[in-house]
mmCIF file of C-alpha atoms in Angstrom:
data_model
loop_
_atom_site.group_PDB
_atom_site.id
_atom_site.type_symbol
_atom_site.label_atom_id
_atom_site.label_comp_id
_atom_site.label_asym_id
_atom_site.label_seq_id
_atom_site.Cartn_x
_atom_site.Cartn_y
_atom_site.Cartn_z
ATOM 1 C CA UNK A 1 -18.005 39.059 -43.041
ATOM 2 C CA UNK A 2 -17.720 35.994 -45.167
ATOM 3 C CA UNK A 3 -20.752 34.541 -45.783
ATOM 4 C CA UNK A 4 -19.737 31.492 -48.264
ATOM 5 C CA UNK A 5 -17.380 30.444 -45.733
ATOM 6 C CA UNK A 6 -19.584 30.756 -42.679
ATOM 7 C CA UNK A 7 -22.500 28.781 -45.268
ATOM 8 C CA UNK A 8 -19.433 26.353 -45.861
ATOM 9 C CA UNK A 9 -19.015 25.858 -41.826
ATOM 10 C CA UNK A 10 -22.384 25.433 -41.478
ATOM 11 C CA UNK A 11 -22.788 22.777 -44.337
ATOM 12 C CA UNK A 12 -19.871 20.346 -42.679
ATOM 13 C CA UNK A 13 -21.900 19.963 -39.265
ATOM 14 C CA UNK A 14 -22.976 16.225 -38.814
ATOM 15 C CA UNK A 15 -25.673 15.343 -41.094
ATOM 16 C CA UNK A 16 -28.699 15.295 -38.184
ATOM 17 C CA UNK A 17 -27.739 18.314 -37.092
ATOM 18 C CA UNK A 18 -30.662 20.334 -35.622
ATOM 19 C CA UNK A 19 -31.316 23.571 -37.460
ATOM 20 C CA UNK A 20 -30.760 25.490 -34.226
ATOM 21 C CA UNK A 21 -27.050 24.434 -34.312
ATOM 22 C CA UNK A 22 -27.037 25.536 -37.754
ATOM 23 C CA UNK A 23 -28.985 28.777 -37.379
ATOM 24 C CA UNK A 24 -26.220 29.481 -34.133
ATOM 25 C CA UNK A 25 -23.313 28.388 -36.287
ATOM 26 C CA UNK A 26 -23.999 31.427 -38.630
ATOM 27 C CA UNK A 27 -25.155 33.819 -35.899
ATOM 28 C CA UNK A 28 -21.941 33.294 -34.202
ATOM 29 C CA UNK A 29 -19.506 33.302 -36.760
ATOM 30 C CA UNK A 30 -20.996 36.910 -38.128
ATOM 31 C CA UNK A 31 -19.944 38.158 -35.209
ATOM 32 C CA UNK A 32 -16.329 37.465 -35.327
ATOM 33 C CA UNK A 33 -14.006 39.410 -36.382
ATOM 34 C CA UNK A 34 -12.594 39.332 -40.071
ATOM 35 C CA UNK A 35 -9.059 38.815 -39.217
ATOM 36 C CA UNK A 36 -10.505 35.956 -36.545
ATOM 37 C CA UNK A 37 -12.221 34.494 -39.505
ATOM 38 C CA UNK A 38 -9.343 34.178 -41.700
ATOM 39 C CA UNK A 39 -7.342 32.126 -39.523
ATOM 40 C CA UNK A 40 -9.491 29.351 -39.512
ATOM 41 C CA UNK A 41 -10.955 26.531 -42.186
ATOM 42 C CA UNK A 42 -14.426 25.751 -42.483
ATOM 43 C CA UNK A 43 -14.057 22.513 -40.482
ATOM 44 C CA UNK A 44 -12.683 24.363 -37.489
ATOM 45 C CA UNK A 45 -15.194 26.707 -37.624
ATOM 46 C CA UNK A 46 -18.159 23.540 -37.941
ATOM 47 C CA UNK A 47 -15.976 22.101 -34.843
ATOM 48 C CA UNK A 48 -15.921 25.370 -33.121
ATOM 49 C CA UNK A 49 -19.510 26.089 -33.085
ATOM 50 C CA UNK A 50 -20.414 22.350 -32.284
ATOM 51 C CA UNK A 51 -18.124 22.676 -29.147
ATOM 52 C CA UNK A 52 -19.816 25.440 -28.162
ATOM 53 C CA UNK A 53 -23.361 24.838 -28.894
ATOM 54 C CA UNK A 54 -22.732 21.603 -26.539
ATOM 55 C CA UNK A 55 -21.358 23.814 -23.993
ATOM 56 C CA UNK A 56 -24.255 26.468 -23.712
ATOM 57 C CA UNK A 57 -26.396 23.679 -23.385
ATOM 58 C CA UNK A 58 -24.542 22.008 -20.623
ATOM 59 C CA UNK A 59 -24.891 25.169 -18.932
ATOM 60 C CA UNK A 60 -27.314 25.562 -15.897
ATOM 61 C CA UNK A 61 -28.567 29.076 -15.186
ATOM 62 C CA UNK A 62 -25.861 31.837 -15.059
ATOM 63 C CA UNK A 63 -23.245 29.349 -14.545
ATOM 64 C CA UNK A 64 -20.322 29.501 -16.847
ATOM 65 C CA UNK A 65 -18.607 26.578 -18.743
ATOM 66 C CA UNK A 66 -14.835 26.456 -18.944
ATOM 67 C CA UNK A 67 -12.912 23.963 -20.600
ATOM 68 C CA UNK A 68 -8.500 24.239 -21.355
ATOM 69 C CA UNK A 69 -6.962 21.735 -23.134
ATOM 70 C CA UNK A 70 -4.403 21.109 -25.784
ATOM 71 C CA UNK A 71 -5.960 19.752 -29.829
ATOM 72 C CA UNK A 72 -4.193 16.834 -31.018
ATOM 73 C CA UNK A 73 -3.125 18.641 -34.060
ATOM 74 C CA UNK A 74 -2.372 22.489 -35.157
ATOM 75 C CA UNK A 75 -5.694 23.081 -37.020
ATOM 76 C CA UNK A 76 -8.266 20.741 -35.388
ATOM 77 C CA UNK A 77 -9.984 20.850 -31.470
ATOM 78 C CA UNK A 78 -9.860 17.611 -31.393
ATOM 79 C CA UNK A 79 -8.469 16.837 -27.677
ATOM 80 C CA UNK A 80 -5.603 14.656 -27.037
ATOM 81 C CA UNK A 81 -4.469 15.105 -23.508
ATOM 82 C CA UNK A 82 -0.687 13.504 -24.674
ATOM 83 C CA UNK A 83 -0.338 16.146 -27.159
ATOM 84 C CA UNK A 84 2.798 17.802 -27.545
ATOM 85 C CA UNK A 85 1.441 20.581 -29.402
ATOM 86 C CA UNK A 86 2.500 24.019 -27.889
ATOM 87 C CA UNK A 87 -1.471 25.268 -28.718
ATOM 88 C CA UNK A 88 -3.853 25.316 -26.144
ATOM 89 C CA UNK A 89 -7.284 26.108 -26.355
ATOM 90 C CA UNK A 90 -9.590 27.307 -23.566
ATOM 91 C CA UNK A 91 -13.326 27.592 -24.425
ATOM 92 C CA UNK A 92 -15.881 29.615 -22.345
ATOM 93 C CA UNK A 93 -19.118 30.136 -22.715
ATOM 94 C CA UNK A 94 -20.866 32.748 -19.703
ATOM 95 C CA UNK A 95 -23.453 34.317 -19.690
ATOM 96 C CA UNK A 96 -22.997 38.504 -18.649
ATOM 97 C CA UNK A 97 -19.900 38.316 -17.817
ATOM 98 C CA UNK A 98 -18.802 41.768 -18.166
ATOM 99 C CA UNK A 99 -14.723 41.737 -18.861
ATOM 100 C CA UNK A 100 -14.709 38.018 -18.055
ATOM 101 C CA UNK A 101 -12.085 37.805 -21.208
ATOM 102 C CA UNK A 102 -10.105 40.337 -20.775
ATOM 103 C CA UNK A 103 -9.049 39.019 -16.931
ATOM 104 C CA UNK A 104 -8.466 35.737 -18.831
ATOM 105 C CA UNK A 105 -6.435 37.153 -21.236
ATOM 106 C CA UNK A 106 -4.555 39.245 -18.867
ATOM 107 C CA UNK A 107 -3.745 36.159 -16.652
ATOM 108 C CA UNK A 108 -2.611 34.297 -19.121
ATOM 109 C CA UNK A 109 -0.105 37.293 -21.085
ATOM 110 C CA UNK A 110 1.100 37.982 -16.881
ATOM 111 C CA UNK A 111 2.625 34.015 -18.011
ATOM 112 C CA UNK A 112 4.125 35.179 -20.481
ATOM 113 C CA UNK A 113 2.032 32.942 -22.649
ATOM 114 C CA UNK A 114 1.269 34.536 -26.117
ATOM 115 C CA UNK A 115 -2.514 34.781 -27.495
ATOM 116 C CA UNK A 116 -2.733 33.864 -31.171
ATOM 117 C CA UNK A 117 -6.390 34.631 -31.856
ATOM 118 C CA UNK A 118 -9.696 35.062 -29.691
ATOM 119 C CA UNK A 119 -12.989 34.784 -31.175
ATOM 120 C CA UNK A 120 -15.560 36.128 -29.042
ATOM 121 C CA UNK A 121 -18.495 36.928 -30.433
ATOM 122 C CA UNK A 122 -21.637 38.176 -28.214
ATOM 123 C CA UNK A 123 -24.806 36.676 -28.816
ATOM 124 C CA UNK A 124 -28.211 37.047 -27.234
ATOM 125 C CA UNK A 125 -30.049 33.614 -26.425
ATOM 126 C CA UNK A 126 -32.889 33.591 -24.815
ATOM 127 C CA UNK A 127 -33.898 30.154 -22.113
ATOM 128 C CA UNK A 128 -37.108 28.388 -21.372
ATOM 129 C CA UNK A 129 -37.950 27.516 -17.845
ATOM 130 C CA UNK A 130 -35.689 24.313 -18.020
ATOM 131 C CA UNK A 131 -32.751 26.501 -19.421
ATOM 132 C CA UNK A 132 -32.681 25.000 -22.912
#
């Protein structure tokens, strides 16, 4: 694990960040894998976990949240749907979705499409009556 850089992600969220979206920044980059972790900068990491905090709160009951698209840049998730970038990014957030990754992975490798990195870490959230 690499705590300075996971305390470094956490640091370049937006200023009025909640301490939730801190607090899930770190609990969700501990649980990626160290050769995950070294692939990416701080920022993408702060960008990362903002994505994905948004998206587990879009998310209404056991519905899951999928969203493909292609960064603007190698090295940011910024979206830019004229990119011309060969990376594409597909972001899910489920909840018990038992091998829900691996029959993503597998359809896009049947493509021929390689898979440069997935972080998938596995955290336990727990939802008030409204689902926040």
């Amino acid at each position: 694990m690499s705590p300075a850089k996971i305390k470094k992600a956490a640091s370049l969220l937006p200023k009025n960040a909640a301490q939730n979206l801190k607090d899930f920044t770190t609990a969700f980059f501990e649980r990626v894998a160290q050769e995950e972790l070294a692939k990416l900068t701080p920022a993408e990491m702060a960008e990362i976990a903002e994505k994905h905090w948004e998206m587990a709160n879009e998310q209404k009951g056991h519905d899951t949240v999928i969203d493909v698209y292609t960064p603007a840049t190698q090295g940011t998730k910024k979206r830019n749907k004229n990119s011309k970038s060969e990376r594409t990014i597909i972001d899910i957030v489920a909840q018990n979705r038992p091998f829900l990754i691996e029959s993503v992975t597998a359809a896009v490798t049947r493509y021929y499409k390689f898979i440069d990195s997935v972080v998938h870490p596995v955290l336990h959230v727990k939802q008030n009556k409204t689902g926040n």
